[in-house]
Short mmCIF file of C-alpha atoms and ligand atoms in Angstrom, two decimals:
data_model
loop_
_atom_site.label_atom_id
_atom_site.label_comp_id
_atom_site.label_asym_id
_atom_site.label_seq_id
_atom_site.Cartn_x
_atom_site.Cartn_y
_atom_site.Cartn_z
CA UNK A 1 -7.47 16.63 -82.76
CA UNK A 2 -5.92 17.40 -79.30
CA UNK A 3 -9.25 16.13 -77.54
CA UNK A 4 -8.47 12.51 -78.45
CA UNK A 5 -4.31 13.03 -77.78
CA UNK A 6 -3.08 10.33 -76.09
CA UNK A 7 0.79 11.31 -76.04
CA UNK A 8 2.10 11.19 -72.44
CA UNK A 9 -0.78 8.39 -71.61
CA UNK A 10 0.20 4.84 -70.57
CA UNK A 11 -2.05 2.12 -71.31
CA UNK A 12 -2.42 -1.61 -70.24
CA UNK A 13 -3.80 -4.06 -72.52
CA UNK A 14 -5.20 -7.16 -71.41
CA UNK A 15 -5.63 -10.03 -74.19
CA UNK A 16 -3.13 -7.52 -76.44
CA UNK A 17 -1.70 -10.93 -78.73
CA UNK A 18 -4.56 -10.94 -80.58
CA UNK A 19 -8.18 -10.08 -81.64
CA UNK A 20 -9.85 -7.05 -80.07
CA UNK A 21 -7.16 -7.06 -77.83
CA UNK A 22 -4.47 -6.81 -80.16
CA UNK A 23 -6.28 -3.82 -82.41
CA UNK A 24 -7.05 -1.88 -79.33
CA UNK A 25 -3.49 -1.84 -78.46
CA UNK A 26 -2.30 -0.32 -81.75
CA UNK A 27 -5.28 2.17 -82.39
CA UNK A 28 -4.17 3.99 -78.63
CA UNK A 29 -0.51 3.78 -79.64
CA UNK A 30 -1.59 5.56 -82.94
CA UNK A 31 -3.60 7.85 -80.73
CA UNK A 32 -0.15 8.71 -78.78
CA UNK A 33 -0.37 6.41 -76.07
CA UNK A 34 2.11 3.71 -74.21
CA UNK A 35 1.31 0.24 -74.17
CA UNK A 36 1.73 -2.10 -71.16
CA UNK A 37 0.38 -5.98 -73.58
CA UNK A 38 -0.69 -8.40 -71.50
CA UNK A 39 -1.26 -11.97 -72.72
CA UNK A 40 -1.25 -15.73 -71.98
CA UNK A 41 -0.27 -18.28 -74.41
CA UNK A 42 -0.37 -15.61 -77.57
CA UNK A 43 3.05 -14.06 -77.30
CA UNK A 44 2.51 -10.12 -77.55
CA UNK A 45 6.25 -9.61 -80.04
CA UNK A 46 4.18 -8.68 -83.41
CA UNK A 47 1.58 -6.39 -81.53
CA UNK A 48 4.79 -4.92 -79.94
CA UNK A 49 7.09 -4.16 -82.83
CA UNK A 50 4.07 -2.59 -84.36
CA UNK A 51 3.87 -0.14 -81.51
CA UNK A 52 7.78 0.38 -81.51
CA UNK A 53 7.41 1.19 -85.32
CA UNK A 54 4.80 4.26 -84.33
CA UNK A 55 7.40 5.44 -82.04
CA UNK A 56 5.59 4.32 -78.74
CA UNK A 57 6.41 2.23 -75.85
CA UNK A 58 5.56 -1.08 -75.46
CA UNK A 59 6.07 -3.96 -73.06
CA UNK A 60 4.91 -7.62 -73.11
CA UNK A 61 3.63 -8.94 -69.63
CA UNK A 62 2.62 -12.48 -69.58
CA UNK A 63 -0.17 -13.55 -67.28
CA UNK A 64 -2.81 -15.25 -66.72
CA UNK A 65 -5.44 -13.13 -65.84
CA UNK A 66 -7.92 -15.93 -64.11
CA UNK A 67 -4.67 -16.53 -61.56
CA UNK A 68 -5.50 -13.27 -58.77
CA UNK A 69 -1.78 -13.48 -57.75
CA UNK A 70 -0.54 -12.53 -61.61
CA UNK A 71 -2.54 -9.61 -61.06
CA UNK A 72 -0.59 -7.03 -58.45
CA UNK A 73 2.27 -7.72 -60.89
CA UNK A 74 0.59 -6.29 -64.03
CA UNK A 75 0.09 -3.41 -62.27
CA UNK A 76 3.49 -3.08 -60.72
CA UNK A 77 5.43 -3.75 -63.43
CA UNK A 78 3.46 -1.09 -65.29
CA UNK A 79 3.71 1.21 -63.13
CA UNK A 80 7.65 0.87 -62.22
CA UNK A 81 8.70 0.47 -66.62
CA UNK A 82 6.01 2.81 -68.10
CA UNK A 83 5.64 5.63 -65.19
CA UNK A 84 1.97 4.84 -64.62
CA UNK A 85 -1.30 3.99 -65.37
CA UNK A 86 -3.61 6.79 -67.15
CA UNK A 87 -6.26 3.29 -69.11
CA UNK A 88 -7.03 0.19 -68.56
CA UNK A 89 -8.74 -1.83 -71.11
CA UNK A 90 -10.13 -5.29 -69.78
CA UNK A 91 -10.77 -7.04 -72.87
CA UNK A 92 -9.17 -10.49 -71.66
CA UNK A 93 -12.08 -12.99 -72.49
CA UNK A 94 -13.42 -16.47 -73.08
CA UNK A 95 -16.26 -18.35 -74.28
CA UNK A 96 -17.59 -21.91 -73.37
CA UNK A 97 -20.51 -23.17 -75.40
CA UNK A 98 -22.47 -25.84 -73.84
CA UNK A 99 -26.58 -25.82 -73.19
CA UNK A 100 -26.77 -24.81 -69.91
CA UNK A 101 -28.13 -28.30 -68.90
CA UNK A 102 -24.69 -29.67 -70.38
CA UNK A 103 -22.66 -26.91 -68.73
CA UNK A 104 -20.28 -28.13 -66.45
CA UNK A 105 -19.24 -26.42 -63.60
CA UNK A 106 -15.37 -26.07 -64.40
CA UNK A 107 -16.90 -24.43 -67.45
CA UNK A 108 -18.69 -21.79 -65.87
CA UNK A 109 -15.59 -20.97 -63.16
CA UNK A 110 -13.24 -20.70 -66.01
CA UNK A 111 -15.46 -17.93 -67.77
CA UNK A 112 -16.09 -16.29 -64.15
CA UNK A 113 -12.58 -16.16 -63.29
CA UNK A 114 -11.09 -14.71 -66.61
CA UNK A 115 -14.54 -12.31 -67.99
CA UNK A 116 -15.22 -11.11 -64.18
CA UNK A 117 -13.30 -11.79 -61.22
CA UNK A 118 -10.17 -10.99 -63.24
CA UNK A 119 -11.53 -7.28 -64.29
CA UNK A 120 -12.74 -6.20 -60.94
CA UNK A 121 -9.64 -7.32 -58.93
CA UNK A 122 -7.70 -5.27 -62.29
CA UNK A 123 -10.01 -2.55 -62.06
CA UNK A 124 -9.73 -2.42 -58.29
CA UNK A 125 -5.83 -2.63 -58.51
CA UNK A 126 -5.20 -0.01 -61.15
CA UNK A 127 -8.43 2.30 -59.75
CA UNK A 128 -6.84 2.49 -56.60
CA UNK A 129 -3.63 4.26 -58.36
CA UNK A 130 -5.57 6.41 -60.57
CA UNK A 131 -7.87 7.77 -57.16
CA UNK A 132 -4.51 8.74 -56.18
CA UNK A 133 -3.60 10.36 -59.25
CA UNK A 134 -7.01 11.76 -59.43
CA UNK A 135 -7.59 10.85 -63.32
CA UNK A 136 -7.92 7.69 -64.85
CA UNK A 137 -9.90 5.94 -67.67
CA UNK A 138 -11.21 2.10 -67.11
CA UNK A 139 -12.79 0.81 -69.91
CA UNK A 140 -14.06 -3.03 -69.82
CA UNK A 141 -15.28 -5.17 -72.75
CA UNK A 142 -19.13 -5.79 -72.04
CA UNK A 143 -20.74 -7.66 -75.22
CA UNK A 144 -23.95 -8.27 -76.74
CA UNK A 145 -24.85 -10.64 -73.86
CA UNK A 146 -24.92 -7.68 -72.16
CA UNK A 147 -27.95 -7.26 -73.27
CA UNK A 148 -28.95 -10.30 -74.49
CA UNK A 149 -29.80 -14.17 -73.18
CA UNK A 150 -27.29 -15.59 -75.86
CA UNK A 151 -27.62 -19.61 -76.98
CA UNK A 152 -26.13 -22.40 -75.10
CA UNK A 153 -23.36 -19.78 -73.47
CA UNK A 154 -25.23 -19.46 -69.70
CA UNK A 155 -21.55 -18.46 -68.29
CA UNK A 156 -20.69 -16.21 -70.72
CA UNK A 157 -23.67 -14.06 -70.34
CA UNK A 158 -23.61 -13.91 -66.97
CA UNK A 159 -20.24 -12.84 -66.87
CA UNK A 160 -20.86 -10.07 -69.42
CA UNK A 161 -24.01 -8.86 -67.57
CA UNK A 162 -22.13 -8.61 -64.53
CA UNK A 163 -19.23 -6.59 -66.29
CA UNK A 164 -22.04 -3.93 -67.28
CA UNK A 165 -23.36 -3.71 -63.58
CA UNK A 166 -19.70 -3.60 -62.46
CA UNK A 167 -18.93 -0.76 -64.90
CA UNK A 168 -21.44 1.09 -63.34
CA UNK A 169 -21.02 0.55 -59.98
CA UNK A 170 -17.15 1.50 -60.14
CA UNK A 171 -18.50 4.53 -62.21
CA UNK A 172 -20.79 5.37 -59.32
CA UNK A 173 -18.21 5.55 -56.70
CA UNK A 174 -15.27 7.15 -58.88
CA UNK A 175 -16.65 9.79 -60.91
CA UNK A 176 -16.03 12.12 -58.21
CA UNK A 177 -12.74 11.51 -58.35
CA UNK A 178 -11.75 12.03 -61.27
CA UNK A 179 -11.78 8.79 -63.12
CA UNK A 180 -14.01 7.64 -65.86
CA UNK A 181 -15.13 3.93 -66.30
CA UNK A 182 -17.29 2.58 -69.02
CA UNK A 183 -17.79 -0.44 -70.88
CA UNK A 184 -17.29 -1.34 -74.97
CA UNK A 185 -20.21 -3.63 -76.48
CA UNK A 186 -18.82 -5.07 -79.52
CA UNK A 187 -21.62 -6.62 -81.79
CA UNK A 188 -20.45 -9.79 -83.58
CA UNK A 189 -17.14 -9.36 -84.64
CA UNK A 190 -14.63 -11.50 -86.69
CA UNK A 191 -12.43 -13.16 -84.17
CA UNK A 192 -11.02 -16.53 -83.10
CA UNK A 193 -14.06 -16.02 -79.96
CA UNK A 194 -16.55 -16.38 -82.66
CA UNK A 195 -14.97 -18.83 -85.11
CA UNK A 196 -17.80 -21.39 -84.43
CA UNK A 197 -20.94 -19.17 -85.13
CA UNK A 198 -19.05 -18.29 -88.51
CA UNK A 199 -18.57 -21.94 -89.32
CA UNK A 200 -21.88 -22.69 -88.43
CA UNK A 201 -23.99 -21.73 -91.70
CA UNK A 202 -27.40 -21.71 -89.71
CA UNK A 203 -26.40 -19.49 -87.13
CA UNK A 204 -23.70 -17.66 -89.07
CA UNK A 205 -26.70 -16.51 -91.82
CA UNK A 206 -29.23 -15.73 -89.19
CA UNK A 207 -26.54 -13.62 -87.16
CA UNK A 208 -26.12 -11.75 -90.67
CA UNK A 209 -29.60 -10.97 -91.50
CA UNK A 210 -29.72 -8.87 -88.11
CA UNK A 211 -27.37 -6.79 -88.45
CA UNK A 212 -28.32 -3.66 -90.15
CA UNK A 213 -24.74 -2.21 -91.50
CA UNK A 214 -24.76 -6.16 -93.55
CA UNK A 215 -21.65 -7.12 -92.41
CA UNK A 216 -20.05 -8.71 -89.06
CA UNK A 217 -17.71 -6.28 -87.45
CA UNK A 218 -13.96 -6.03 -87.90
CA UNK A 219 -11.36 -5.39 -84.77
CA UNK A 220 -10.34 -2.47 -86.34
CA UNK A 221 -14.21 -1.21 -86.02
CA UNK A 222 -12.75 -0.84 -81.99
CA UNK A 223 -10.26 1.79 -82.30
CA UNK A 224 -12.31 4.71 -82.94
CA UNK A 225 -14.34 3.77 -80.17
CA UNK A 226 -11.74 3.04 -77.62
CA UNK A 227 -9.22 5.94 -78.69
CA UNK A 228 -12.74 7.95 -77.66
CA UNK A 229 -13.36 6.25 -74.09
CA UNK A 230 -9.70 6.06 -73.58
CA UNK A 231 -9.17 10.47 -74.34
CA UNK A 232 -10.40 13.71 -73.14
CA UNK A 233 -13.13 13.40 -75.21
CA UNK A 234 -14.92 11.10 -72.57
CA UNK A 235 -14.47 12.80 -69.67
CA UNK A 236 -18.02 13.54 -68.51
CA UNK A 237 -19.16 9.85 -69.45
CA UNK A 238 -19.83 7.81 -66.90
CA UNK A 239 -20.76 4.31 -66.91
CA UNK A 240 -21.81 4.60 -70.25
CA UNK A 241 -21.78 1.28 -72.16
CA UNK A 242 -20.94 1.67 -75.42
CA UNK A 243 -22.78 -0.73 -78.18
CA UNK A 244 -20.51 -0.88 -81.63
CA UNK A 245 -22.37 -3.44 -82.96
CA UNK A 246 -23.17 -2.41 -86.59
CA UNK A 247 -26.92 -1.58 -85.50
CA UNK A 248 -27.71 -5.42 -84.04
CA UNK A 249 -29.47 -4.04 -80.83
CA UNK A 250 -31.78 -1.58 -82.89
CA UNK A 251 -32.67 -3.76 -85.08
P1 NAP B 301 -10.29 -13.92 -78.94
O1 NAP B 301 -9.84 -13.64 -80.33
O2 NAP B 301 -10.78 -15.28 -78.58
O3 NAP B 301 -9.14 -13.46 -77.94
C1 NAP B 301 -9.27 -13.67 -76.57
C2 NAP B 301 -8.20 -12.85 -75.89
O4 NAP B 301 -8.31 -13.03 -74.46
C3 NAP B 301 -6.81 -13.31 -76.29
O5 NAP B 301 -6.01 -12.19 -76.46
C4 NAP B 301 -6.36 -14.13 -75.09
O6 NAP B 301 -4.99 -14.09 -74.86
C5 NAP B 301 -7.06 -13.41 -73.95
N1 NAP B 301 -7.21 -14.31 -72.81
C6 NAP B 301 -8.05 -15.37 -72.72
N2 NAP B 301 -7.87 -16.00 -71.54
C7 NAP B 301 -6.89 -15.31 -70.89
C8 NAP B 301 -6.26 -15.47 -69.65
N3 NAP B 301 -6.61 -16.47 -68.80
N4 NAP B 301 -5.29 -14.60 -69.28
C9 NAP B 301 -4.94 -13.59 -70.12
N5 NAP B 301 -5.50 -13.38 -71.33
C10 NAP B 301 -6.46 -14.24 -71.71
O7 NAP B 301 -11.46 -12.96 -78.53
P2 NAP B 301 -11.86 -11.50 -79.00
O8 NAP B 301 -13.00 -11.62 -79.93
O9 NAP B 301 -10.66 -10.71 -79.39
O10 NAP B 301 -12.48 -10.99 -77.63
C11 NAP B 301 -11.90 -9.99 -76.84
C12 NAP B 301 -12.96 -9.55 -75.83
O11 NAP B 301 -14.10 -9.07 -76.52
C13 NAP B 301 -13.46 -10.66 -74.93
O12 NAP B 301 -13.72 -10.14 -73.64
C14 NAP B 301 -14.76 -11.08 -75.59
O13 NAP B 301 -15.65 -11.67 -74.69
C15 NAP B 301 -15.25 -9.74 -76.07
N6 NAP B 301 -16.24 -9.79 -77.15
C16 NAP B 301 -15.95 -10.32 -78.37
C17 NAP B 301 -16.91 -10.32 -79.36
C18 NAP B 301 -16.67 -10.87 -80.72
O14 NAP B 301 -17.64 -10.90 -81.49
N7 NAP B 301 -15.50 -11.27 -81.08
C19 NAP B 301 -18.17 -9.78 -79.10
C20 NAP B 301 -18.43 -9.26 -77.84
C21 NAP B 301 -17.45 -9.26 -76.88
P3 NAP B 301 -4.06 -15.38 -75.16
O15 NAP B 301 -4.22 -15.72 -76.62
O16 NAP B 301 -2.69 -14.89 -74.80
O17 NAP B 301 -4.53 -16.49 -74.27
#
């Protein structure tokens, strides 16, 4: 359907190697688009040959995301090999589990840094492109923490409640012009970030239980969602953020 097209689009990727990340990346390249993958330590090469098969673009970018001087060159380099920037997906993210008596400080500035300061200077960076452009489509990965106090991850959910009021804030000022920014609330979904609830049987079965569709979430559950925020078929959401999370908040 031509309302969810992404051919012509470019796309960055942050935290492409792997994960979320990593099935984001391929569901827009599927949907048409151009990939900019940025990772860290997880080199992006399978994520990219898997774009190159679908007849797409792709280009690895390491960088740490938590270092603000990386940053201009993500953009940049973008920019100057793929033409421009029509999405941004911030779904770079970590997760330090400590009670929050326990929780160091280098803990919590390491989840700051990467889950928030990272996205707004990004979002700031690429936003100021797409303004003049005058289209654009920012969407951030917010969580269930959202929403939600969380156990023993104090950092964590403050980062993740602060990407929700940033989404909206950005969406505030840029609707007008053009672009759309909105947020992505995965539920619990079966990735490396939550490895330890799954090995935990206590939490893992009461996690379960909650969620109405029976089952933790897949990264593949993503695409659908993202190809959506990422298309035409968005364009008069704004700030919206999106909870694919197999019914856990309803419940
Ligand atoms: P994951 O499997 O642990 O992957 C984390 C991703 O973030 C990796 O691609 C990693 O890249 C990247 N990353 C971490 N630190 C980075 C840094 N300093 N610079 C650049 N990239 C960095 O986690 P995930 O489950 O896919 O999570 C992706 C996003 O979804 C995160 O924002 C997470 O908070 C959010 N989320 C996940 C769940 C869930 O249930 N899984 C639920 C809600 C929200 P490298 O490997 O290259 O370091």
């Amino acid at each position: 359907m031509s309302l969810f097209d992404l051919q012509g689009k470019t796309a960055i990727v942050t935290g492409a190697g792997r994960g979320l990340g990593e099935a984001i990346a391929i569901g827009l390249a599927e949907a048409g688009a151009d990939v900019a993958l940025v990772t860290n330590r997880t080199p992006a090469d399978k994520t990219a040959a898997r774009i190159k098969e679908l007849g797409r673009k792709a280009i690895t970018i390491q960088a740490d995301v938590s270092d603000r001087d990386k940053l201009p060159g993500i953009i940049e380099t973008t920019i100057s090999e793929l033409g421009g920037i029509d999405i941004l997906v911030n779904n770079a993210g970590i997760i330090r589990r400590k009670p929050a008596a326990d929780h160091s400080y280098e803990d919590w500035q390491d989840v700051i840094d990467v889950n928030l300061n990272s996205v707004f200077v990004l979002c700031q960076l690429a936003g100021r492109h797409m303004i003049e452009r005058g289209s654009g489509k920012i969407i951030n990965i917010a969580s269930m923490l959202s929403y939600q106090g969380g156990i023993t991850v104090p950092g964590y959910t403050s980062s993740k409640h602060a990407v929700a009021g940033l989404t909206k804030a950005l969406a505030n000022e840029w609707a007008s012009k053009g672009l759309q920014v909105n947020a992505i609330a995965p539920g619990y979904m079966s990735t490396d970030n939550t490895e330890a609830l799954r090995d935990d049987p206590v939490r893992s079965k009461s996690i379960l239980e909650r969620i109405p569709a029976g089952r933790w979430g897949t990264s593949e559950d993503l695409i659908g969602p993202a190809v959506f925020l990422a298309s035409g078929a968005s364009d008069y959401m704004n700030g919206h953020i999106l909870a694919v999370d197999g019914g856990w908040l309803v419940r």
